[in-house]
Coordinates of C-alpha atoms and ligand atoms in Angstrom, one line a residue:
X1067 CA 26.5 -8.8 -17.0
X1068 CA 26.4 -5.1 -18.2
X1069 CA 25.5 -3.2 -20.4
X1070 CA 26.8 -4.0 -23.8
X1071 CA 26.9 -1.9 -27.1
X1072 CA 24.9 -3.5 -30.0
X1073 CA 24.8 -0.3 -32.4
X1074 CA 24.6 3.4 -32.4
X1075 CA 23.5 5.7 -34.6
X1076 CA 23.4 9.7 -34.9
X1077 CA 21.4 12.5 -37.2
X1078 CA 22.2 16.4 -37.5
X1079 CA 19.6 18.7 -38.8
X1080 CA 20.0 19.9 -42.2
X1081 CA 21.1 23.5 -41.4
X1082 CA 24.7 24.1 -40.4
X1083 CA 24.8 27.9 -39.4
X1084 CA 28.4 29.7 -39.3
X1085 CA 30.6 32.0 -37.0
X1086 CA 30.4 34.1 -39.8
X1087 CA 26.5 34.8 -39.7
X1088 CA 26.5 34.8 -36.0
X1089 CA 29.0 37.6 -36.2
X1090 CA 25.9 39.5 -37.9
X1091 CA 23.6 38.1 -35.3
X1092 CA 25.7 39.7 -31.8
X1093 CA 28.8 41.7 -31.1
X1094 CA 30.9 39.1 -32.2
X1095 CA 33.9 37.9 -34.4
X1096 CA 34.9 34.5 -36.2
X1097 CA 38.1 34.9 -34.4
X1098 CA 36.9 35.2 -31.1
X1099 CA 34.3 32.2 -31.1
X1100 CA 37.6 30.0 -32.4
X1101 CA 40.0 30.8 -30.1
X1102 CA 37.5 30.7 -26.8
X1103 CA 35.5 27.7 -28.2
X1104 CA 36.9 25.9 -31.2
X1105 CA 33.6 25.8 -32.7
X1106 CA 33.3 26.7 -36.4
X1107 CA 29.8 25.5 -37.1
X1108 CA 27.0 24.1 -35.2
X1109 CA 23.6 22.3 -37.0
X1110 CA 20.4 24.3 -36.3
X1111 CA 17.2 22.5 -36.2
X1112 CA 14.2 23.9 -39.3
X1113 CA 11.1 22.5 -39.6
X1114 CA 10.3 18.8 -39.5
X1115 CA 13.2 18.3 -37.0
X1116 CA 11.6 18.5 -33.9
X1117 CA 13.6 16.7 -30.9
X1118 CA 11.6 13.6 -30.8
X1119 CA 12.6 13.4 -35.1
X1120 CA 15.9 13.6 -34.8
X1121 CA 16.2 11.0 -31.8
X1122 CA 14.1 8.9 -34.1
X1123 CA 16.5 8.8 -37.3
X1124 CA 19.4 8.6 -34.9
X1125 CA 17.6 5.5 -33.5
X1126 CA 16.9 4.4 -36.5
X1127 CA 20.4 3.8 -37.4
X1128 CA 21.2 2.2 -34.6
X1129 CA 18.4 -0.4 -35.4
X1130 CA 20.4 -1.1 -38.6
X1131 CA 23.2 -1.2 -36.6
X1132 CA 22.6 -3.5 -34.1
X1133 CA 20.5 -5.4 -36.9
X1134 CA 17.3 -5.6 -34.6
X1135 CA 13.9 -4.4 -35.1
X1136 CA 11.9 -1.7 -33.4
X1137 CA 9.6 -4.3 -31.8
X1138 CA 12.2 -5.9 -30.4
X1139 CA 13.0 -3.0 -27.8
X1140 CA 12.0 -3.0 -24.3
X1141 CA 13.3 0.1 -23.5
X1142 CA 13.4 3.9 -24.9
X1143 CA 15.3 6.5 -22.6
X1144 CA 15.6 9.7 -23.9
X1145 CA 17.6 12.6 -22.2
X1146 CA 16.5 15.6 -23.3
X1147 CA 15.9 19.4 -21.7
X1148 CA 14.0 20.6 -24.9
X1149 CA 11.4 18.5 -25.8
X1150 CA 8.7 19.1 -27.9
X1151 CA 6.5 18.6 -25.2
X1152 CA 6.8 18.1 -21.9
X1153 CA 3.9 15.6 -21.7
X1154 CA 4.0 12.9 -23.2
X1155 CA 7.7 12.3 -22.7
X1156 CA 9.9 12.9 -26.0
X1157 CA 10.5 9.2 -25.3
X1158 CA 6.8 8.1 -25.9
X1159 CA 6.9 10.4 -29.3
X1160 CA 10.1 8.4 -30.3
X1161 CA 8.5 4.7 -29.2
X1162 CA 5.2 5.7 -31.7
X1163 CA 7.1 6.8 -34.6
X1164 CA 9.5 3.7 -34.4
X1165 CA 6.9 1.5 -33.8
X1166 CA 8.3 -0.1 -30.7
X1167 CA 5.4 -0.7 -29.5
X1168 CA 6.6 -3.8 -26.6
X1169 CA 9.0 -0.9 -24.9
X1170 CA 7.9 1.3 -22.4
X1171 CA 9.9 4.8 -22.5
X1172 CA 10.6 8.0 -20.4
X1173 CA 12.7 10.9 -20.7
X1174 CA 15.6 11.9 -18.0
X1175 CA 16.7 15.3 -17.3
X1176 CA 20.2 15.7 -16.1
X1177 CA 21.2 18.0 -19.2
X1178 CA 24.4 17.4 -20.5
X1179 CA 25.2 14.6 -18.7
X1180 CA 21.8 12.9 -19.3
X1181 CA 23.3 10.7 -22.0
X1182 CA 26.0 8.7 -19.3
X1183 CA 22.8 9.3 -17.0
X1184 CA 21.3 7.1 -19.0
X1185 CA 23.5 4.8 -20.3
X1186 CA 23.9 4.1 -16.3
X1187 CA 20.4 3.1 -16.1
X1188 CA 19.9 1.1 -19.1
X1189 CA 23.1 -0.8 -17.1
X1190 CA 21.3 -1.3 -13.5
X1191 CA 18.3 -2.7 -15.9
X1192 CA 20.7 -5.2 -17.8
X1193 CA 22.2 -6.4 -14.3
X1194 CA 18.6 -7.6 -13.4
X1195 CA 17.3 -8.7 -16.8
X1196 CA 20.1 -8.8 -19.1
X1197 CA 18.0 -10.3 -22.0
X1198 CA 16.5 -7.2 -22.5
X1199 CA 17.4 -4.2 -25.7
X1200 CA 17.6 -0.7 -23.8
X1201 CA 17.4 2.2 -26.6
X1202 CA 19.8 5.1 -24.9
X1203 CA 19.3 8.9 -26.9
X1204 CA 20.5 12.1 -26.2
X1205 CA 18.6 14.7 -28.1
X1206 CA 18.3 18.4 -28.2
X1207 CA 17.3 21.5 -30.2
X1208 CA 18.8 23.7 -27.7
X1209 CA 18.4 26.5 -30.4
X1210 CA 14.6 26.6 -29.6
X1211 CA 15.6 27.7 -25.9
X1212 CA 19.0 29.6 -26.6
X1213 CA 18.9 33.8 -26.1
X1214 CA 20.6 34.7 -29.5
X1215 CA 20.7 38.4 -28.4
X1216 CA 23.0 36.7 -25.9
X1217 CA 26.6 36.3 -27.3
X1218 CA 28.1 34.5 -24.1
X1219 CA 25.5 31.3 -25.2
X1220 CA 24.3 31.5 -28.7
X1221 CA 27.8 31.3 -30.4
X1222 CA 28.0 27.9 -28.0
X1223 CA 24.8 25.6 -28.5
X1224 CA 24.1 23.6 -31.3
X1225 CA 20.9 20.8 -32.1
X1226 CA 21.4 16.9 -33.0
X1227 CA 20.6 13.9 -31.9
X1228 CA 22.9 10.9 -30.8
X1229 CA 21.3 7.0 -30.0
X1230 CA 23.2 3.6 -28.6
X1231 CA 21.5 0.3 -28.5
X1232 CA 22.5 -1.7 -25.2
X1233 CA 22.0 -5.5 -24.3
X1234 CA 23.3 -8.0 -21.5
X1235 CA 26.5 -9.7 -22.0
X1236 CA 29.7 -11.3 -20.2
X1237 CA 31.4 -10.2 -17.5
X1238 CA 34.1 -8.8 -19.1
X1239 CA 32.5 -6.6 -22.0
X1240 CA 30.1 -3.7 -22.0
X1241 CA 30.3 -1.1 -18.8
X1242 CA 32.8 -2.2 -16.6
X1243 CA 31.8 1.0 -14.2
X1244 CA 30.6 3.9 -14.3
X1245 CA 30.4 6.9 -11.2
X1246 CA 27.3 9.6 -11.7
X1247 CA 27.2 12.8 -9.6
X1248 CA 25.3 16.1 -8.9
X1249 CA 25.3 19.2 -7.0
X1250 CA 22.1 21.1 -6.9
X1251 CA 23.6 24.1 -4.6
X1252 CA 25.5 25.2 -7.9
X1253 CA 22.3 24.7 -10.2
X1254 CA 22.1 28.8 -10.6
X1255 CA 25.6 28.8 -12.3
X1256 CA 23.5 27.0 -15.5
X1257 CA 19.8 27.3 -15.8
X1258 CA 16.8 27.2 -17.9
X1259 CA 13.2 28.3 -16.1
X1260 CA 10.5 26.9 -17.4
X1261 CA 7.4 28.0 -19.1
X1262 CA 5.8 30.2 -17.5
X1263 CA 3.1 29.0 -15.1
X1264 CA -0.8 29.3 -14.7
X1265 CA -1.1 29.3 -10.5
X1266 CA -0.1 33.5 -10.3
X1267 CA 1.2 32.4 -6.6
X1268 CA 3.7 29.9 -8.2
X1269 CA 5.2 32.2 -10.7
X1270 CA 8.3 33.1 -10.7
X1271 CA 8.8 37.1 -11.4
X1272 CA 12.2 36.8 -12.2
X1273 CA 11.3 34.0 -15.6
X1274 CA 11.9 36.4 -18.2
X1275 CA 11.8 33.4 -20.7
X1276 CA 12.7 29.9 -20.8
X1277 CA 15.7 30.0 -22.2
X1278 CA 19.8 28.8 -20.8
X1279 CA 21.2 31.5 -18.7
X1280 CA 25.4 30.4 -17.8
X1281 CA 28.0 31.8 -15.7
X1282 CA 30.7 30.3 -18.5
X1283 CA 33.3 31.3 -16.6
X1284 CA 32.3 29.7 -13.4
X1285 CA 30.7 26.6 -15.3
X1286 CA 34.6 26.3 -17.3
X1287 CA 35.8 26.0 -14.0
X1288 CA 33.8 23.3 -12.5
X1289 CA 33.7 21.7 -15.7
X1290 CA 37.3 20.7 -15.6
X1291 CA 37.6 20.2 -12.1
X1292 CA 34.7 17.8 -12.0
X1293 CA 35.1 15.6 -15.1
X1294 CA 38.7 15.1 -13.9
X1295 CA 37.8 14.3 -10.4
X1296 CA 35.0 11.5 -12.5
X1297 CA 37.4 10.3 -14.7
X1298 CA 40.3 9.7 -11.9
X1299 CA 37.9 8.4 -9.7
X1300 CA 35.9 5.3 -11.9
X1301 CA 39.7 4.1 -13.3
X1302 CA 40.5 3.8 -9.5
X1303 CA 37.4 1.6 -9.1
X1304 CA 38.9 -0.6 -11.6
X1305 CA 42.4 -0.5 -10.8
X1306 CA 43.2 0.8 -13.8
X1307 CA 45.7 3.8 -15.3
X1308 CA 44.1 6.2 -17.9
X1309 CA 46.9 4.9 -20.4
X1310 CA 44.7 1.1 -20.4
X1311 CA 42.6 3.5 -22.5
X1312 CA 41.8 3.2 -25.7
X1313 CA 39.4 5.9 -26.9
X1314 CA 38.3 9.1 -24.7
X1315 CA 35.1 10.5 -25.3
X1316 CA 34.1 13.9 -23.6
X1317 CA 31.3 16.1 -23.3
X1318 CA 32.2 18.4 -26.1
X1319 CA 31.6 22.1 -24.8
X1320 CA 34.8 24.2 -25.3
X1321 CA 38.2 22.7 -27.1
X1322 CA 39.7 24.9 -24.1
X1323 CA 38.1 22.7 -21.5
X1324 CA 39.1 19.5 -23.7
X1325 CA 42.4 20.4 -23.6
X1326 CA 42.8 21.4 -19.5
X1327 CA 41.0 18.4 -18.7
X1328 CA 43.5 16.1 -21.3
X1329 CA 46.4 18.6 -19.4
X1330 CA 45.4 17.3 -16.1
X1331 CA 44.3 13.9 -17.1
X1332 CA 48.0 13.2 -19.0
X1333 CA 45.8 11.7 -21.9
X1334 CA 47.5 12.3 -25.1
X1335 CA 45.2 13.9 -28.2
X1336 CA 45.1 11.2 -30.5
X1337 CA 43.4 9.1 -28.0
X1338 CA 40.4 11.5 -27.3
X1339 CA 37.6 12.0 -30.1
X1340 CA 37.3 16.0 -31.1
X1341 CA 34.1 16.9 -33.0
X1342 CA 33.2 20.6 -31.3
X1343 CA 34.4 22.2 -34.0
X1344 CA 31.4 21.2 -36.0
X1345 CA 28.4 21.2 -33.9
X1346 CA 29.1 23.1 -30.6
X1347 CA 27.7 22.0 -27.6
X1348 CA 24.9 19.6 -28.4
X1349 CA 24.2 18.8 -24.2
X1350 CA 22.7 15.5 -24.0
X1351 CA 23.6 14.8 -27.5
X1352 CA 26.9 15.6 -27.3
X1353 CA 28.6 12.1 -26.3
X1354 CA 26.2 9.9 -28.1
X1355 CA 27.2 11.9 -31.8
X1356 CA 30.5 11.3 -30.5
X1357 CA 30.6 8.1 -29.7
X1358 CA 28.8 6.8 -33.4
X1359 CA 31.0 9.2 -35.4
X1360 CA 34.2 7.5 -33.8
X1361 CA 32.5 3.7 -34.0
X1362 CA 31.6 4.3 -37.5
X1363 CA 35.2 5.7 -38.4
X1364 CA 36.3 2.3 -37.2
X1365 CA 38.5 3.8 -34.2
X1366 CA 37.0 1.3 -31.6
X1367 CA 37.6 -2.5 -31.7
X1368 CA 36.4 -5.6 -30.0
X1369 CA 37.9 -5.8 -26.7
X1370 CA 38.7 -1.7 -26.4
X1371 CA 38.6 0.8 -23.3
X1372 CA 36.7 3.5 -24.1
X1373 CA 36.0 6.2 -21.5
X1374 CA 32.9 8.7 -21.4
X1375 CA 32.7 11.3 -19.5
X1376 CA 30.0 14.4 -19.4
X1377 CA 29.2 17.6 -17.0
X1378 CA 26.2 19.4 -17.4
X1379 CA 23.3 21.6 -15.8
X1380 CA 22.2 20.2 -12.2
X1381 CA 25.8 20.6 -11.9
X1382 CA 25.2 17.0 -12.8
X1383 CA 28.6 14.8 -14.4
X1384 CA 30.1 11.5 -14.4
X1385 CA 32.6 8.9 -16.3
X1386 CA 31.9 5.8 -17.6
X1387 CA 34.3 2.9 -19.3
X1388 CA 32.7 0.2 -21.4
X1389 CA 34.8 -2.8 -23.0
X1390 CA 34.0 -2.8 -26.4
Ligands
UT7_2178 O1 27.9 21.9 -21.4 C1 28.2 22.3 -20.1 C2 27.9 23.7 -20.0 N1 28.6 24.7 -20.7 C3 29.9 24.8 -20.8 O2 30.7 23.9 -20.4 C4 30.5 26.1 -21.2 C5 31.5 26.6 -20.3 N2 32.0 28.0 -20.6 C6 32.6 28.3 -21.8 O3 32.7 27.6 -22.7 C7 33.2 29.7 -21.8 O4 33.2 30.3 -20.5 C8 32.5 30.7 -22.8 C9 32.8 30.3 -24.2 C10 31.0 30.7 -22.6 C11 33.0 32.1 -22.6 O5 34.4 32.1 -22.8 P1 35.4 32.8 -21.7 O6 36.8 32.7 -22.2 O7 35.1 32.2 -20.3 O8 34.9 34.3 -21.7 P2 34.4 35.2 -20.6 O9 32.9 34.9 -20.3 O10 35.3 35.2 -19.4 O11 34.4 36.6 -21.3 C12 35.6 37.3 -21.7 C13 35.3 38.5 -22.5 C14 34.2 39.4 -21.8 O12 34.5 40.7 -22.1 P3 35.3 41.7 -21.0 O13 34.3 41.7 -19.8 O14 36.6 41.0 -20.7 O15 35.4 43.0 -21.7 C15 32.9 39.0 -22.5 O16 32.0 40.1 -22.5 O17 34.7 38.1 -23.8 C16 33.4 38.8 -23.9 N3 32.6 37.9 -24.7 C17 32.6 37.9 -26.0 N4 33.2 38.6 -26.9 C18 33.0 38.3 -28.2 C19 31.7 36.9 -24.2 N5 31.2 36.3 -25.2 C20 31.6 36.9 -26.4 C21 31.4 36.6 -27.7 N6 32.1 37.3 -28.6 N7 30.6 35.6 -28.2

């Protein structure tokens, strides 16, 4: 009775900005950002591609997808941490401009992991009232709160927009399980404050700016360690080995922290789905890009395990499998 994929869709702003004019940017080399990151290029959002615009023409694709109509949505959840606005909800700008106008729609916050966040709710809905069409979308323009006199998270971050259209089904197709966590006594490790307040007793002295401060080293750490401990944990629900898997689909942060968690996973490379070169770390965006890129490349069939699996700001993480 879970949540089952009907389409997906994803959109990158126009702008693809290099290691090469970063290294103009900070103290900073090509070299360096490849061998610590993998990343190459990452899309930077211009005007006209606000967050709520580029969840929308990520949506919109998924409509095509899924061959249903905007009106036919009951749901739009967005997970975002850089709205336009933060009321109304970068959800309600997304539900006017695709005319869905019989869905009602909020936004989550749970950063990176607010995509799987999500996904996990649009499941709980589809176990009570699986006739309904849940619009999932990660979206971000983290450039619009990224430091870029700050060379430990500027070379990182990257904007775009990722969307996945879910419905009821069988019992044996669509999330199978899914395990969602959080630790909030780590949340100084990976912050963003935010705007600065009007109440002078309720301001923080120490907001310099509402942009993402990270410990990377520290965050590395607990990236690994938690999305393995996710990942081990939700095939154990199921009874199942990582090799039943058919596609993996990680967070994409840092090639290095792909390849330690694959290390301590035993998942070989050509079943996990590598884009970080090309857009950084898109947070809540990340897996949803991810996820239509390897769908529309044909690498998932009817009847596939594919496994998700994010960590994020909060700490927040999880792991997810859906049967294709
Ligand atoms: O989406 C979830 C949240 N985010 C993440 O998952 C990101 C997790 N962290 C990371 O990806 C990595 O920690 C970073 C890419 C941010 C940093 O890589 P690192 O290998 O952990 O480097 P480091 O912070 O340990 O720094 C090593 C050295 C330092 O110099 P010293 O102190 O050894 O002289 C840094 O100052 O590299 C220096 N450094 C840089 N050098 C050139 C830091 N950033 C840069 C840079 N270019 N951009």
């Amino acid at each position: 009775m879970g949540a089952f994929v009907l389409g997906t869709g994803s959109y990158l702003p126009r702008r693809v900005l290099t290691n090469a004019e970063l290294e103009g940017m900070v103290e900073t080399s090509d070299e360096w950002i490849t061998s610590r990151t993998g990343i190459k290029t990452r899309h930077i959002a211009g005007a006209g591609e606000e967050t709520s615009l580029l969840a929308v023409k990520a949506a919109q694709k998924a409509l095509e997808m899924a061959g249903l109509g905007a009106e036919e949505l009951d749901l739009i959840l967005v997970a975002t941490i850089t709205s336009e606005m933060t009321m109304p909800s970068c959800a309600c700008l997304v539900q006017k401009e695709l005319g869905a106008v019989h869905a009602f729609a909020y936004d989550l916050n749970a950063a990176c992991s607010g995509f799987l966040y999500g996904l996990d709710m649009a499941d709980a809905y589809l176990r009570r009232n699986p006739a309904m069409k849940i619009m999932v979308i990660g979206a971000e323009t983290l450039s619009s709160r990224t430091n870029w006199q700050d060379r430990n998270t500027c070379i990182i971050f990257g904007d775009g927009a990722g969307a996945c259209i879910v419905g009821g089904t069988d019992r044996r197709h669509g999330v199978l399980a899914s395990k969602m966590f959080a630790d909030g006594r780590l949340h100084n490790l990976l912050f963003m404050d935010s705007a600065r307040g009007m109440n002078p007793d309720l301001s923080n002295a120490g907001n310099q700016g509402s942009y993402i401060k990270m410990a990377g080293r520290d965050v590395f750490k607990h990236a690994v360690r938690a999305m393995s401990g996710a990942v081990t944990d939700v095939m154990s629900t199921l009874g199942l080995e990582v090799d039943a898997v058919r596609l993996f689909i990680p967070h994409q942060a840092n090639i290095r922290i792909l390849h330690s968690l694959l290390e301590r996973l035993h998942i070989p490379p050509e079943k996990v789905y590598v884009n970080v070169s090309k857009y950084g770390n898109t947070s809540a965006a990340s897996v949803p890009i991810a996820l239509d890129e390897a769908n529309r490349a044909g690498m998932i069939a009817k009847d596939d395990l594919v496994l998700l699996c994010a960590f994020g700001g909060g700490f927040t993480w999880g792991a997810m499998v859906v049967r294709w």
